[in-house]
mmCIF file of C-alpha atoms in Angstrom:
data_model
loop_
_atom_site.group_PDB
_atom_site.id
_atom_site.type_symbol
_atom_site.label_atom_id
_atom_site.label_comp_id
_atom_site.label_asym_id
_atom_site.label_seq_id
_atom_site.Cartn_x
_atom_site.Cartn_y
_atom_site.Cartn_z
ATOM 1 C CA MET A 1 -26.708 -19.140 1.161
ATOM 2 C CA GLU A 2 -26.565 -18.299 -2.539
ATOM 3 C CA GLN A 3 -24.384 -20.611 -4.623
ATOM 4 C CA PRO A 4 -21.540 -19.020 -6.621
ATOM 5 C CA ILE A 5 -21.799 -18.813 -10.404
ATOM 6 C CA LYS A 6 -20.182 -21.929 -11.915
ATOM 7 C CA ILE A 7 -17.927 -21.200 -14.905
ATOM 8 C CA LEU A 8 -16.202 -23.470 -17.421
ATOM 9 C CA ILE A 9 -13.017 -22.081 -19.022
ATOM 10 C CA VAL A 10 -12.093 -23.381 -22.488
ATOM 11 C CA GLU A 11 -8.674 -21.941 -23.357
ATOM 12 C CA ASP A 12 -5.685 -23.682 -24.956
ATOM 13 C CA ASN A 13 -3.078 -21.261 -23.597
ATOM 14 C CA VAL A 14 -2.424 -22.698 -20.133
ATOM 15 C CA ILE A 15 -0.859 -19.508 -18.765
ATOM 16 C CA ILE A 16 -3.830 -17.369 -19.857
ATOM 17 C CA ALA A 17 -6.283 -19.998 -18.604
ATOM 18 C CA ASP A 18 -4.663 -20.133 -15.160
ATOM 19 C CA ASP A 19 -4.581 -16.333 -14.997
ATOM 20 C CA MET A 20 -8.304 -16.192 -15.861
ATOM 21 C CA GLN A 21 -9.079 -18.796 -13.213
ATOM 22 C CA SER A 22 -7.204 -16.817 -10.551
ATOM 23 C CA MET A 23 -9.027 -13.600 -11.522
ATOM 24 C CA LEU A 24 -12.428 -15.293 -11.403
ATOM 25 C CA GLU A 25 -11.869 -17.132 -8.125
ATOM 26 C CA GLU A 26 -10.666 -13.900 -6.535
ATOM 27 C CA ILE A 27 -13.985 -12.256 -7.473
ATOM 28 C CA GLY A 28 -15.972 -15.164 -6.075
ATOM 29 C CA TYR A 29 -16.914 -17.339 -9.056
ATOM 30 C CA GLU A 30 -16.494 -21.115 -8.966
ATOM 31 C CA ILE A 31 -14.431 -22.697 -11.748
ATOM 32 C CA VAL A 32 -16.007 -26.026 -12.692
ATOM 33 C CA ASP A 33 -13.069 -26.960 -14.923
ATOM 34 C CA ASN A 34 -10.307 -25.488 -17.049
ATOM 35 C CA VAL A 35 -9.912 -27.360 -20.368
ATOM 36 C CA ILE A 36 -8.057 -26.836 -23.641
ATOM 37 C CA VAL A 37 -10.035 -28.628 -26.372
ATOM 38 C CA TYR A 38 -13.584 -28.991 -27.695
ATOM 39 C CA GLU A 39 -13.951 -32.643 -26.693
ATOM 40 C CA GLN A 40 -13.025 -31.989 -23.055
ATOM 41 C CA ALA A 41 -15.511 -29.118 -22.878
ATOM 42 C CA VAL A 42 -18.318 -31.281 -24.290
ATOM 43 C CA GLU A 43 -17.631 -33.916 -21.625
ATOM 44 C CA VAL A 44 -17.676 -31.373 -18.778
ATOM 45 C CA LEU A 45 -20.960 -29.905 -20.032
ATOM 46 C CA LYS A 46 -22.441 -33.374 -20.141
ATOM 47 C CA THR A 47 -21.443 -34.319 -16.595
ATOM 48 C CA GLN A 48 -21.366 -31.129 -14.530
ATOM 49 C CA GLN A 49 -23.525 -28.120 -13.758
ATOM 50 C CA VAL A 50 -22.249 -25.075 -15.640
ATOM 51 C CA ASP A 51 -23.803 -21.586 -15.504
ATOM 52 C CA LEU A 52 -21.579 -19.890 -18.100
ATOM 53 C CA VAL A 53 -18.752 -20.839 -20.475
ATOM 54 C CA LEU A 54 -15.738 -18.708 -21.440
ATOM 55 C CA ILE A 55 -14.481 -19.920 -24.826
ATOM 56 C CA ASP A 56 -11.316 -19.124 -26.763
ATOM 57 C CA ILE A 57 -12.205 -19.151 -30.468
ATOM 58 C CA ILE A 58 -8.977 -20.864 -31.554
ATOM 59 C CA LEU A 59 -8.467 -24.152 -29.682
ATOM 60 C CA ALA A 60 -5.803 -26.882 -29.731
ATOM 61 C CA SER A 61 -8.032 -29.194 -31.763
ATOM 62 C CA ASP A 62 -9.733 -29.433 -35.140
ATOM 63 C CA LYS A 63 -12.960 -28.130 -33.620
ATOM 64 C CA THR A 64 -12.952 -24.417 -32.822
ATOM 65 C CA GLY A 65 -14.570 -22.365 -30.103
ATOM 66 C CA ILE A 66 -17.248 -21.445 -32.609
ATOM 67 C CA ASP A 67 -18.043 -25.159 -33.009
ATOM 68 C CA LEU A 68 -18.354 -25.347 -29.232
ATOM 69 C CA GLY A 69 -20.614 -22.302 -29.204
ATOM 70 C CA LYS A 70 -22.856 -24.017 -31.744
ATOM 71 C CA HIS A 71 -22.905 -27.187 -29.632
ATOM 72 C CA ILE A 72 -23.950 -25.189 -26.561
ATOM 73 C CA ARG A 73 -26.682 -23.354 -28.475
ATOM 74 C CA GLU A 74 -28.113 -26.637 -29.751
ATOM 75 C CA ASN A 75 -27.934 -28.607 -26.501
ATOM 76 C CA TYR A 76 -27.878 -26.286 -23.470
ATOM 77 C CA ASP A 77 -29.722 -23.266 -22.207
ATOM 78 C CA ILE A 78 -26.715 -21.389 -20.820
ATOM 79 C CA PRO A 79 -24.798 -18.263 -21.906
ATOM 80 C CA PHE A 80 -21.255 -18.247 -23.277
ATOM 81 C CA ILE A 81 -18.664 -15.571 -24.016
ATOM 82 C CA PHE A 82 -15.957 -15.708 -26.661
ATOM 83 C CA VAL A 83 -12.554 -14.707 -25.304
ATOM 84 C CA THR A 84 -10.090 -14.134 -28.124
ATOM 85 C CA SER A 85 -7.156 -12.128 -29.404
ATOM 86 C CA ASN A 86 -8.831 -11.976 -32.826
ATOM 87 C CA SER A 87 -11.066 -8.968 -33.361
ATOM 88 C CA ASP A 88 -10.842 -8.795 -37.158
ATOM 89 C CA ARG A 89 -14.093 -8.448 -39.077
ATOM 90 C CA ALA A 90 -14.121 -11.992 -40.483
ATOM 91 C CA THR A 91 -13.671 -13.574 -37.037
ATOM 92 C CA VAL A 92 -16.345 -11.376 -35.487
ATOM 93 C CA GLU A 93 -18.811 -12.121 -38.313
ATOM 94 C CA ASN A 94 -18.142 -15.844 -37.979
ATOM 95 C CA ALA A 95 -18.574 -15.669 -34.199
ATOM 96 C CA LYS A 96 -21.887 -13.824 -34.557
ATOM 97 C CA THR A 97 -23.428 -16.814 -36.360
ATOM 98 C CA VAL A 98 -23.724 -18.726 -33.066
ATOM 99 C CA LYS A 99 -25.021 -15.699 -31.130
ATOM 100 C CA PRO A 100 -22.556 -15.474 -28.221
ATOM 101 C CA ASN A 101 -23.654 -13.610 -25.102
ATOM 102 C CA GLY A 102 -20.434 -11.636 -25.091
ATOM 103 C CA TYR A 103 -17.131 -11.082 -26.924
ATOM 104 C CA LEU A 104 -14.028 -10.187 -24.913
ATOM 105 C CA VAL A 105 -10.765 -9.287 -26.659
ATOM 106 C CA LYS A 106 -7.407 -10.166 -25.082
ATOM 107 C CA PRO A 107 -5.571 -8.748 -23.257
ATOM 108 C CA PHE A 108 -8.100 -7.733 -20.611
ATOM 109 C CA GLU A 109 -8.199 -6.761 -16.949
ATOM 110 C CA GLN A 110 -10.088 -8.442 -14.117
ATOM 111 C CA GLN A 111 -12.757 -5.701 -14.218
ATOM 112 C CA ASP A 112 -13.339 -6.324 -17.962
ATOM 113 C CA LEU A 113 -13.823 -10.025 -17.288
ATOM 114 C CA TYR A 114 -16.175 -9.387 -14.360
ATOM 115 C CA THR A 115 -18.298 -6.882 -16.290
ATOM 116 C CA SER A 116 -18.570 -9.138 -19.350
ATOM 117 C CA ILE A 117 -19.686 -12.113 -17.252
ATOM 118 C CA GLU A 118 -22.217 -10.248 -15.114
ATOM 119 C CA ILE A 119 -23.798 -8.449 -18.068
ATOM 120 C CA ALA A 120 -23.923 -11.650 -20.130
ATOM 121 C CA LEU A 121 -25.636 -13.503 -17.273
ATOM 122 C CA SER A 122 -28.097 -10.748 -16.498
ATOM 123 C CA ASN A 123 -29.013 -10.151 -20.147
ATOM 124 C CA PHE A 124 -29.454 -13.890 -20.642
ATOM 125 C CA ILE A 125 -31.807 -14.184 -17.670
ATOM 126 C CA TYR A 126 -33.732 -11.032 -18.568
ATOM 127 C CA GLY A 127 -34.023 -12.158 -22.184
ATOM 128 C CA LYS A 128 -35.634 -15.424 -21.060
ATOM 129 C CA GLN A 129 -38.085 -13.540 -18.856
ATOM 130 C CA ALA A 130 -38.921 -11.077 -21.617
ATOM 131 C CA SER A 131 -39.399 -13.721 -24.322
ATOM 132 C CA GLY A 132 -43.066 -14.104 -23.460
ATOM 133 C CA LYS A 133 -43.825 -10.477 -24.276
ATOM 134 C CA THR A 134 -45.438 -9.264 -27.431
ATOM 135 C CA ALA A 135 -43.217 -8.181 -30.288
ATOM 136 C CA SER A 136 -43.921 -4.503 -29.738
ATOM 137 C CA ASN A 137 -43.148 -4.760 -26.028
ATOM 138 C CA SER A 138 -39.940 -6.673 -26.716
ATOM 139 C CA GLU A 139 -38.714 -4.034 -29.129
ATOM 140 C CA GLU A 140 -39.454 -1.295 -26.646
ATOM 141 C CA SER A 141 -37.756 -3.149 -23.796
ATOM 142 C CA ASN A 142 -34.652 -4.163 -25.734
ATOM 143 C CA GLU A 143 -33.750 -0.559 -26.438
ATOM 144 C CA ASP A 144 -32.875 0.232 -22.835
ATOM 145 C CA VAL A 145 -33.732 -2.426 -20.310
ATOM 146 C CA PRO A 146 -31.272 -5.287 -20.877
ATOM 147 C CA MET A 147 -28.214 -3.070 -20.473
ATOM 148 C CA SER A 148 -29.656 -0.426 -18.127
ATOM 149 C CA ASN A 149 -31.422 -2.534 -15.528
ATOM 150 C CA SER A 150 -30.901 -6.249 -15.903
ATOM 151 C CA ILE A 151 -31.840 -8.921 -13.406
ATOM 152 C CA LEU A 152 -29.543 -11.518 -11.874
ATOM 153 C CA LYS A 153 -31.158 -13.757 -9.216
ATOM 154 C CA ASP A 154 -31.312 -11.638 -6.047
ATOM 155 C CA SER A 155 -30.118 -8.385 -7.575
ATOM 156 C CA ILE A 156 -30.469 -5.948 -10.433
ATOM 157 C CA PHE A 157 -27.921 -4.065 -12.551
ATOM 158 C CA VAL A 158 -28.121 -0.345 -13.101
ATOM 159 C CA LYS A 159 -25.780 1.678 -15.264
ATOM 160 C CA LYS A 160 -24.024 4.743 -13.889
ATOM 161 C CA GLN A 161 -21.582 6.477 -16.214
ATOM 162 C CA HIS A 162 -19.488 3.645 -17.711
ATOM 163 C CA LEU A 163 -20.031 0.997 -15.049
ATOM 164 C CA TYR A 164 -22.834 -1.417 -14.283
ATOM 165 C CA TYR A 165 -23.534 -1.586 -10.564
ATOM 166 C CA ARG A 166 -25.053 -4.711 -9.097
ATOM 167 C CA ILE A 167 -27.594 -3.758 -6.420
ATOM 168 C CA GLN A 168 -29.060 -6.327 -4.069
ATOM 169 C CA PHE A 169 -32.865 -6.087 -3.987
ATOM 170 C CA GLY A 170 -32.707 -5.722 -0.211
ATOM 171 C CA ASP A 171 -30.540 -2.607 -0.540
ATOM 172 C CA ILE A 172 -33.095 -0.749 -2.670
ATOM 173 C CA GLN A 173 -35.113 1.485 -0.332
ATOM 174 C CA PHE A 174 -37.449 3.238 -2.759
ATOM 175 C CA ILE A 175 -37.810 4.200 -6.418
ATOM 176 C CA LYS A 176 -39.146 7.562 -7.554
ATOM 177 C CA ALA A 177 -40.525 8.325 -11.017
ATOM 178 C CA ASP A 178 -39.167 11.508 -12.605
ATOM 179 C CA ASN A 179 -40.482 12.061 -16.131
ATOM 180 C CA VAL A 180 -39.038 9.269 -18.344
ATOM 181 C CA TYR A 181 -36.499 8.268 -15.706
ATOM 182 C CA LEU A 182 -36.635 6.433 -12.407
ATOM 183 C CA GLU A 183 -34.467 7.330 -9.434
ATOM 184 C CA VAL A 184 -33.384 4.137 -7.676
ATOM 185 C CA ASN A 185 -32.409 4.934 -4.085
ATOM 186 C CA THR A 186 -30.239 2.889 -1.735
ATOM 187 C CA ALA A 187 -29.044 4.044 1.686
ATOM 188 C CA ASP A 188 -26.212 6.107 0.225
ATOM 189 C CA LYS A 189 -26.560 6.143 -3.581
ATOM 190 C CA LYS A 190 -28.961 7.183 -6.333
ATOM 191 C CA PHE A 191 -29.104 5.704 -9.835
ATOM 192 C CA LEU A 192 -31.082 6.908 -12.833
ATOM 193 C CA VAL A 193 -32.824 4.271 -14.970
ATOM 194 C CA ARG A 194 -34.882 4.813 -18.095
ATOM 195 C CA SER A 195 -38.048 2.749 -17.577
ATOM 196 C CA PRO A 196 -41.766 3.122 -16.808
ATOM 197 C CA LEU A 197 -42.477 2.664 -13.092
ATOM 198 C CA LYS A 198 -45.016 -0.092 -13.736
ATOM 199 C CA ASP A 199 -42.551 -2.141 -15.823
ATOM 200 C CA TYR A 200 -39.833 -1.784 -13.202
ATOM 201 C CA LEU A 201 -42.144 -2.972 -10.444
ATOM 202 C CA GLU A 202 -42.644 -6.243 -12.354
ATOM 203 C CA LYS A 203 -38.887 -6.927 -12.144
ATOM 204 C CA LEU A 204 -38.779 -6.664 -8.344
ATOM 205 C CA PRO A 205 -39.798 -9.235 -5.692
ATOM 206 C CA SER A 206 -43.559 -8.899 -5.189
ATOM 207 C CA ASN A 207 -43.354 -9.695 -1.471
ATOM 208 C CA LYS A 208 -41.159 -6.671 -0.708
ATOM 209 C CA PHE A 209 -41.860 -3.957 -3.267
ATOM 210 C CA TYR A 210 -45.171 -2.135 -3.607
ATOM 211 C CA ARG A 211 -46.562 0.837 -5.486
ATOM 212 C CA ALA A 212 -47.074 3.235 -2.591
ATOM 213 C CA HIS A 213 -48.069 6.168 -4.788
ATOM 214 C CA LYS A 214 -48.392 6.872 -8.502
ATOM 215 C CA SER A 215 -44.782 8.106 -8.476
ATOM 216 C CA TYR A 216 -43.189 5.765 -5.938
ATOM 217 C CA ILE A 217 -42.268 2.120 -5.407
ATOM 218 C CA VAL A 218 -41.136 1.309 -1.873
ATOM 219 C CA ASN A 219 -39.399 -1.600 -0.174
ATOM 220 C CA VAL A 220 -41.595 -2.241 2.875
ATOM 221 C CA ASP A 221 -38.594 -3.542 4.846
ATOM 222 C CA HIS A 222 -37.196 0.009 4.909
ATOM 223 C CA ILE A 223 -40.273 1.865 6.194
ATOM 224 C CA ASP A 224 -39.265 3.698 9.397
ATOM 225 C CA ALA A 225 -42.556 5.480 10.192
ATOM 226 C CA ILE A 226 -46.052 6.105 8.839
ATOM 227 C CA ASN A 227 -48.881 8.611 9.250
ATOM 228 C CA SER A 228 -52.161 9.138 7.410
ATOM 229 C CA LYS A 229 -50.524 10.604 4.291
ATOM 230 C CA ASP A 230 -46.858 9.633 4.242
ATOM 231 C CA ILE A 231 -44.221 7.080 5.132
ATOM 232 C CA LEU A 232 -40.665 7.807 6.196
ATOM 233 C CA ILE A 233 -37.729 5.944 4.636
ATOM 234 C CA ASN A 234 -34.174 6.994 5.473
ATOM 235 C CA ASN A 235 -35.318 10.527 6.450
ATOM 236 C CA THR A 236 -37.226 10.901 3.179
ATOM 237 C CA LEU A 237 -40.956 11.624 3.403
ATOM 238 C CA ILE A 238 -42.850 9.698 0.713
ATOM 239 C CA PRO A 239 -46.544 10.298 -0.078
ATOM 240 C CA ILE A 240 -48.789 7.227 -0.046
ATOM 241 C CA SER A 241 -52.135 6.366 -1.583
ATOM 242 C CA LYS A 242 -55.197 5.457 0.464
ATOM 243 C CA ASP A 243 -54.997 1.836 -0.719
ATOM 244 C CA PHE A 244 -51.348 1.526 0.296
ATOM 245 C CA LYS A 245 -52.034 3.053 3.729
ATOM 246 C CA GLU A 246 -54.819 0.509 4.321
ATOM 247 C CA PHE A 247 -52.533 -2.298 3.139
ATOM 248 C CA ILE A 248 -49.726 -1.278 5.508
ATOM 249 C CA ILE A 249 -52.027 -0.823 8.493
ATOM 250 C CA SER A 250 -53.627 -4.208 7.784
ATOM 251 C CA ALA A 251 -50.194 -5.836 7.555
ATOM 252 C CA MET A 252 -49.100 -4.208 10.821
ATOM 253 C CA ASN A 253 -52.180 -5.499 12.642
ATOM 254 C CA SER A 254 -52.043 -9.037 11.237
#
């Protein structure tokens, strides 16, 4: 069973902090601790596993949330999000110096909090995976991929209108290339993603997803039927290459 994301809240307004904790626990996150000052946060980070930190910029201590952000950047490989009521230019510019993974302005709703956390986590993980690419590839990828289709453990995010939908890998049935876009198909939904088919295949589990045809990636768990030229997935007939047909037949006979 997958472990819940472990979050540390650093917020000196107890009412807001408790409200945030309730929102997050309702969604399914685990709150490691809920602290009010820099020193407490440093101690929690030192002694407990934390996947992400939510930090108020102004804290009830001499050290600010920005100081804490700097401490995290220098000592830990985890993402953090600034949560603040200050959105003036000077505060934002100061916050940018420690490269937060998100910036959420109070007041906010549960959906705002959820979206900020999931996108920050997925971008952080994707950024680590993409860091080994060449400069030219990184520039090309950063334009669309981190926000349009970002990876988080056993799932991937795709953007539809103004929301980012988290799709479990197992729910993806097949992906069809259509010019510069890909059509990601689940049992009852379709999402458009801007990405080359080959690049997208690299982001999916290699034991489930295969290039069945020059224009298709398929999840082998969802194949309902096969003949010499096609496979059937959810009443959709998908053409297959000779190599893929031989692979499937070999797998069936093994």
